[in-house]
Amino acid sequence: MLSKPVLEDPIFVEGLPGFGNVGKIAANLLIEFCSAKPFAELYSPSFPDCVTVNTTGICRLPRYVFHAAPMEKNDFLIMTGDTQPSLDDVVAHYGVCSQILDFAEEFGCKFLVTVGGVAASEDKTEVYVAATSSRLAAEFMEKGSVIYSKGRIVGASGLLLGLAKERGLESVCLLGTTTGFKVDRGAGFSVFKFLMKALGNEVKEGL
Amino acid sequence: MLSKPVLEDPIFVEGLPGFGNVGKIAANLLIEFCSAKPFAELYSPSFPDCVTVNTTGICRLPRYVFHAAPMEKNDFLIMTGDTQPSLDDVVAHYGVCSQILDFAEEFGCKFLVTVGGVAASEDKTEVYVAATSSRLAAEFMEKGSVIYSKGRIVGASGLLLGLAKERGLESVCLLGTTTGFKVDRGAGFSVFKFLMKALGNEVKEGL
Amino acid sequence: MLSKPVLEDPIFVEGLPGFGNVGKIAANLLIEFCSAKPFAELYSPSFPDCVTVNTTGICRLPRYVFHAAPMEKNDFLIMTGDTQPSLDDVVAHYGVCSQILDFAEEFGCKFLVTVGGVAASEDKTEVYVAATSSRLAAEFMEKGSVIYSKGRIVGASGLLLGLAKERGLESVCLLGTTTGFKVDRGAGFSVFKFLMKALGNEVKEGL
Amino acid sequence: MLSKPVLEDPIFVEGLPGFGNVGKIAANLLIEFCSAKPFAELYSPSFPDCVTVNTTGICRLPRYVFHAAPMEKNDFLIMTGDTQPSLDDVVAHYGVCSQILDFAEEFGCKFLVTVGGVAASEDKTEVYVAATSSRLAAEFMEKGSVIYSKGRIVGASGLLLGLAKERGLESVCLLGTTTGFKVDRGAGFSVFKFLMKALGNEVKEGL
């Protein structure tokens, strides 16, 4: 932890690399929109055993970064990162996600939003939602998303959602539709815009 | 654990997803037949790192559920679930199955029935049996099943059977024959009907 | 452990399933030849999560079995089994093999023979040898085997050999040549016969 | 540990098998050039479960070997080895690399050089560099290497670099370009020569 921000009843938002990179793009747009500041990093031996190197040749281990955004309406605690844990070690993934929830609870988060991508279907849905309660599912459906009823959400977005439910935390997962063939900035923007609208913020198209 | 039922000398029955989903179907039929009530849940970091989402958009972590059925003849403790542990982590699977047996023994179970599916052969056998003792194998053979002698039973049905034997618990594994291409309700029903008959209960075809 | 045999300076012989099943066959021939008696079993959560079922329908967990053979010339402690640990869990394999060496040392074993199969080459070699010392390699070469110099011996036969060396135990690995396509009783017999000859016992062809 | 050499402010150099075997070749050339003496070995249950056998039939477990070279200019602590940890166990790899850094710090190493291979590109670069700081990246760029900006360095060379950075140790990774199809002695020599030049030593071509 680099510093300890004071946040009031913050909403936790998670967006990591994945299908179409929708989650990471949405999280980064939110960070930009809120001018959120990084304040903590998470390293784990279950992340890939490699370093990422930036264009100036500086290396660093794969990590998750937590950003704080004190806002007028809702404070945000936003997590994004370089990677997801190795597929081989499911037990470690449960451990990492539990640590993340511990951390979020320390800052008083009671509501979590996880963001991911999902294969586009024929009905032109832009954002699907799954939730920890029927009240929340109904609330986000009213705001324009469609109930996700295809069975499973894999990876951190699903696991955080399920573990949050076990702890009695409210949580929704928003899934932006994408072909997934490449980094899908459009899908990331759609989910970001929907999330902002759902939380009562307005986002202009030209961001 | 949600509540603590009182069961007398209960028979433990396990049926999880697998080949043709025979085990899970048979367990669900038994739950329905006995009006068994769920009373405990098992979560494990060795289960897949995802959530399952139902048709109303409500998520939950993969889990095993234990049901209690106090009956006139034999009480039942029935376990079914969404999944089996990740293939990558055999050590974790031994741990989960040991916990299940601890739990079953706490409730006084001394006899276990595990249910699974197996590839259909030409001789039209419907239910195969493997057991922890030759007495049990003979007893279930007399009641109409055929000795399974093809070498291995993989997954929870096999592992629970083997670990039960090491603890001195009596156990049989019933394997319903199926092509395995799809969820085989017929095979599940055959095993369920055979189990009921073997334990002295009558099941009418129209269930 | 089922009983505790008294053995004098026994030679430990390991033969497990593997390429052409050469190791297991050789170990079983030695057990038969010496009328060795099983006296201990090893179970491990790193063995496959399944049961093996015999022709009478009786199940059991995969295991290693230790046999004792008090002989006139050299006592033997022979280990064979149903399986080798899961390929996914190398760390567990080191643990299992260390336990085996602890067990062998408890009985006073100072010399170990591991047996495996290797792909046949053009020069019609029947038995290759690798050893923990050049003295041992030379000794077994004199007795008719050929130095194995192809780089690696994988699985329990190799790992036991390497771990034995680290403990200061003398050990050789005998590799019978086989095509490996099927269970190769001939290759297993060749290694068994060579081992008996090397240790000063005579084996008649008609065993 | 076989002996405890006294080294003054040594530079740690790592070169393990990998793409084109560039790292291992460079490390071996440095060992030869400095007449470095082996003084410690590292074994790990995360290394493959096999033995390597040399041409005289003598086996040994996969290991890393540490060599000490007290020199006039800079002392070296050089690590090379037979293998890299199993791909399946990323958590174990973090553990092994942490142990290596503990060991290097014990000997007073404050600067680390890791060496690997990378696919050759069209611009005929011979040696790429990634570093823990921009000052170091600039320093090695001035001496003739090119900034590596392709995203990731996998395996021990990358992981040691990243973990070193987290500990506040300075480190560079030098990557020799190679087609990787075979053991590339030329690429190994290029990196070795560059490293020697960068550290102010002269190497004649005919080594």
JSON list of C-alpha atoms in Angstrom, two decimals, chain D residues 58-146:
[
{"chain": "D", "resi": 58, "resn": "ILE", "atom": "CA", "xyz": [26.17, -41.39, -13.41]},
{"chain": "D", "resi": 59, "resn": "CYS", "atom": "CA", "xyz": [22.85, -39.85, -12.49]},
{"chain": "D", "resi": 60, "resn": "ARG", "atom": "CA", "xyz": [21.94, -36.70, -10.63]},
{"chain": "D", "resi": 61, "resn": "LEU", "atom": "CA", "xyz": [18.82, -34.72, -9.81]},
{"chain": "D", "resi": 62, "resn": "PRO", "atom": "CA", "xyz": [18.11, -31.53, -11.75]},
{"chain": "D", "resi": 63, "resn": "ARG", "atom": "CA", "xyz": [19.74, -28.64, -9.89]},
{"chain": "D", "resi": 64, "resn": "TYR", "atom": "CA", "xyz": [21.01, -25.10, -10.03]},
{"chain": "D", "resi": 65, "resn": "VAL", "atom": "CA", "xyz": [24.70, -24.57, -9.31]},
{"chain": "D", "resi": 66, "resn": "PHE", "atom": "CA", "xyz": [26.25, -21.39, -7.90]},
{"chain": "D", "resi": 67, "resn": "HIS", "atom": "CA", "xyz": [29.80, -20.46, -8.88]},
{"chain": "D", "resi": 68, "resn": "ALA", "atom": "CA", "xyz": [32.07, -17.90, -7.21]},
{"chain": "D", "resi": 69, "resn": "ALA", "atom": "CA", "xyz": [34.62, -15.84, -9.12]},
{"chain": "D", "resi": 70, "resn": "PRO", "atom": "CA", "xyz": [36.75, -13.38, -7.13]},
{"chain": "D", "resi": 71, "resn": "MET", "atom": "CA", "xyz": [38.07, -11.04, -9.84]},
{"chain": "D", "resi": 72, "resn": "GLU", "atom": "CA", "xyz": [40.20, -7.91, -9.96]},
{"chain": "D", "resi": 73, "resn": "LYS", "atom": "CA", "xyz": [37.43, -5.69, -11.24]},
{"chain": "D", "resi": 74, "resn": "ASN", "atom": "CA", "xyz": [34.14, -7.17, -10.08]},
{"chain": "D", "resi": 75, "resn": "ASP", "atom": "CA", "xyz": [33.57, -10.37, -8.20]},
{"chain": "D", "resi": 76, "resn": "PHE", "atom": "CA", "xyz": [30.91, -12.60, -9.74]},
{"chain": "D", "resi": 77, "resn": "LEU", "atom": "CA", "xyz": [28.36, -14.99, -8.30]},
{"chain": "D", "resi": 78, "resn": "ILE", "atom": "CA", "xyz": [27.15, -17.03, -11.28]},
{"chain": "D", "resi": 79, "resn": "MET", "atom": "CA", "xyz": [24.13, -19.34, -11.28]},
{"chain": "D", "resi": 80, "resn": "THR", "atom": "CA", "xyz": [23.36, -21.85, -13.99]},
{"chain": "D", "resi": 81, "resn": "GLY", "atom": "CA", "xyz": [21.50, -25.16, -14.00]},
{"chain": "D", "resi": 82, "resn": "ASP", "atom": "CA", "xyz": [19.89, -28.09, -15.77]},
{"chain": "D", "resi": 83, "resn": "THR", "atom": "CA", "xyz": [16.32, -26.97, -15.90]},
{"chain": "D", "resi": 84, "resn": "GLN", "atom": "CA", "xyz": [13.62, -24.50, -15.03]},
{"chain": "D", "resi": 85, "resn": "PRO", "atom": "CA", "xyz": [10.74, -25.39, -12.67]},
{"chain": "D", "resi": 86, "resn": "SER", "atom": "CA", "xyz": [7.72, -27.24, -14.02]},
{"chain": "D", "resi": 87, "resn": "LEU", "atom": "CA", "xyz": [5.39, -25.00, -16.01]},
{"chain": "D", "resi": 88, "resn": "ASP", "atom": "CA", "xyz": [2.47, -26.27, -13.94]},
{"chain": "D", "resi": 89, "resn": "ASP", "atom": "CA", "xyz": [3.63, -24.78, -10.69]},
{"chain": "D", "resi": 90, "resn": "VAL", "atom": "CA", "xyz": [3.97, -21.03, -10.94]},
{"chain": "D", "resi": 91, "resn": "VAL", "atom": "CA", "xyz": [3.69, -20.57, -7.18]},
{"chain": "D", "resi": 92, "resn": "ALA", "atom": "CA", "xyz": [6.71, -22.82, -6.69]},
{"chain": "D", "resi": 93, "resn": "HIS", "atom": "CA", "xyz": [8.69, -20.80, -9.24]},
{"chain": "D", "resi": 94, "resn": "TYR", "atom": "CA", "xyz": [8.12, -17.62, -7.23]},
{"chain": "D", "resi": 95, "resn": "GLY", "atom": "CA", "xyz": [9.38, -19.54, -4.19]},
{"chain": "D", "resi": 96, "resn": "VAL", "atom": "CA", "xyz": [12.54, -20.81, -5.89]},
{"chain": "D", "resi": 97, "resn": "CYS", "atom": "CA", "xyz": [13.41, -17.36, -7.30]},
{"chain": "D", "resi": 98, "resn": "SER", "atom": "CA", "xyz": [12.85, -15.74, -3.89]},
{"chain": "D", "resi": 99, "resn": "GLN", "atom": "CA", "xyz": [15.25, -18.25, -2.33]},
{"chain": "D", "resi": 100, "resn": "ILE", "atom": "CA", "xyz": [17.84, -17.42, -5.00]},
{"chain": "D", "resi": 101, "resn": "LEU", "atom": "CA", "xyz": [17.57, -13.71, -4.25]},
{"chain": "D", "resi": 102, "resn": "ASP", "atom": "CA", "xyz": [17.86, -14.38, -0.48]},
{"chain": "D", "resi": 103, "resn": "PHE", "atom": "CA", "xyz": [21.02, -16.34, -1.24]},
{"chain": "D", "resi": 104, "resn": "ALA", "atom": "CA", "xyz": [22.43, -13.61, -3.51]},
{"chain": "D", "resi": 105, "resn": "GLU", "atom": "CA", "xyz": [21.72, -10.94, -0.89]},
{"chain": "D", "resi": 106, "resn": "GLU", "atom": "CA", "xyz": [23.49, -13.03, 1.77]},
{"chain": "D", "resi": 107, "resn": "PHE", "atom": "CA", "xyz": [26.64, -12.68, -0.32]},
{"chain": "D", "resi": 108, "resn": "GLY", "atom": "CA", "xyz": [26.16, -8.96, -0.65]},
{"chain": "D", "resi": 109, "resn": "CYS", "atom": "CA", "xyz": [24.93, -8.88, -4.27]},
{"chain": "D", "resi": 110, "resn": "LYS", "atom": "CA", "xyz": [23.28, -5.54, -5.06]},
{"chain": "D", "resi": 111, "resn": "PHE", "atom": "CA", "xyz": [23.32, -5.81, -8.83]},
{"chain": "D", "resi": 112, "resn": "LEU", "atom": "CA", "xyz": [21.91, -8.71, -10.84]},
{"chain": "D", "resi": 113, "resn": "VAL", "atom": "CA", "xyz": [22.19, -9.64, -14.49]},
{"chain": "D", "resi": 114, "resn": "THR", "atom": "CA", "xyz": [19.79, -12.23, -15.91]},
{"chain": "D", "resi": 115, "resn": "VAL", "atom": "CA", "xyz": [20.40, -13.63, -19.38]},
{"chain": "D", "resi": 116, "resn": "GLY", "atom": "CA", "xyz": [17.99, -15.17, -21.85]},
{"chain": "D", "resi": 117, "resn": "GLY", "atom": "CA", "xyz": [17.18, -15.57, -25.51]},
{"chain": "D", "resi": 118, "resn": "VAL", "atom": "CA", "xyz": [14.63, -13.79, -27.64]},
{"chain": "D", "resi": 119, "resn": "ALA", "atom": "CA", "xyz": [13.40, -14.25, -31.22]},
{"chain": "D", "resi": 120, "resn": "ALA", "atom": "CA", "xyz": [15.60, -12.42, -33.73]},
{"chain": "D", "resi": 121, "resn": "SER", "atom": "CA", "xyz": [13.96, -9.49, -35.50]},
{"chain": "D", "resi": 122, "resn": "GLU", "atom": "CA", "xyz": [14.77, -7.84, -38.82]},
{"chain": "D", "resi": 123, "resn": "ASP", "atom": "CA", "xyz": [16.84, -4.97, -37.43]},
{"chain": "D", "resi": 124, "resn": "LYS", "atom": "CA", "xyz": [19.84, -7.18, -36.60]},
{"chain": "D", "resi": 125, "resn": "THR", "atom": "CA", "xyz": [19.89, -6.23, -32.96]},
{"chain": "D", "resi": 126, "resn": "GLU", "atom": "CA", "xyz": [22.18, -8.59, -31.07]},
{"chain": "D", "resi": 127, "resn": "VAL", "atom": "CA", "xyz": [21.39, -7.82, -27.46]},
{"chain": "D", "resi": 128, "resn": "TYR", "atom": "CA", "xyz": [18.22, -6.35, -25.94]},
{"chain": "D", "resi": 129, "resn": "VAL", "atom": "CA", "xyz": [18.01, -4.96, -22.43]},
{"chain": "D", "resi": 130, "resn": "ALA", "atom": "CA", "xyz": [15.23, -4.52, -19.87]},
{"chain": "D", "resi": 131, "resn": "ALA", "atom": "CA", "xyz": [15.97, -3.05, -16.47]},
{"chain": "D", "resi": 132, "resn": "THR", "atom": "CA", "xyz": [14.63, -2.17, -13.05]},
{"chain": "D", "resi": 133, "resn": "SER", "atom": "CA", "xyz": [15.23, 1.56, -13.58]},
{"chain": "D", "resi": 134, "resn": "SER", "atom": "CA", "xyz": [15.46, 4.01, -16.46]},
{"chain": "D", "resi": 135, "resn": "ARG", "atom": "CA", "xyz": [18.98, 4.99, -15.37]},
{"chain": "D", "resi": 136, "resn": "LEU", "atom": "CA", "xyz": [20.16, 1.39, -15.82]},
{"chain": "D", "resi": 137, "resn": "ALA", "atom": "CA", "xyz": [18.27, 0.96, -19.10]},
{"chain": "D", "resi": 138, "resn": "ALA", "atom": "CA", "xyz": [19.95, 4.12, -20.44]},
{"chain": "D", "resi": 139, "resn": "GLU", "atom": "CA", "xyz": [23.37, 2.99, -19.22]},
{"chain": "D", "resi": 140, "resn": "PHE", "atom": "CA", "xyz": [23.16, -0.36, -21.01]},
{"chain": "D", "resi": 141, "resn": "MET", "atom": "CA", "xyz": [21.67, 1.26, -24.11]},
{"chain": "D", "resi": 142, "resn": "GLU", "atom": "CA", "xyz": [24.70, 3.56, -24.30]},
{"chain": "D", "resi": 143, "resn": "LYS", "atom": "CA", "xyz": [26.93, 0.52, -24.17]},
{"chain": "D", "resi": 144, "resn": "GLY", "atom": "CA", "xyz": [25.27, -0.90, -27.27]},
{"chain": "D", "resi": 145, "resn": "SER", "atom": "CA", "xyz": [22.15, -2.85, -26.43]},
{"chain": "D", "resi": 146, "resn": "VAL", "atom": "CA", "xyz": [18.64, -1.98, -27.57]}
]
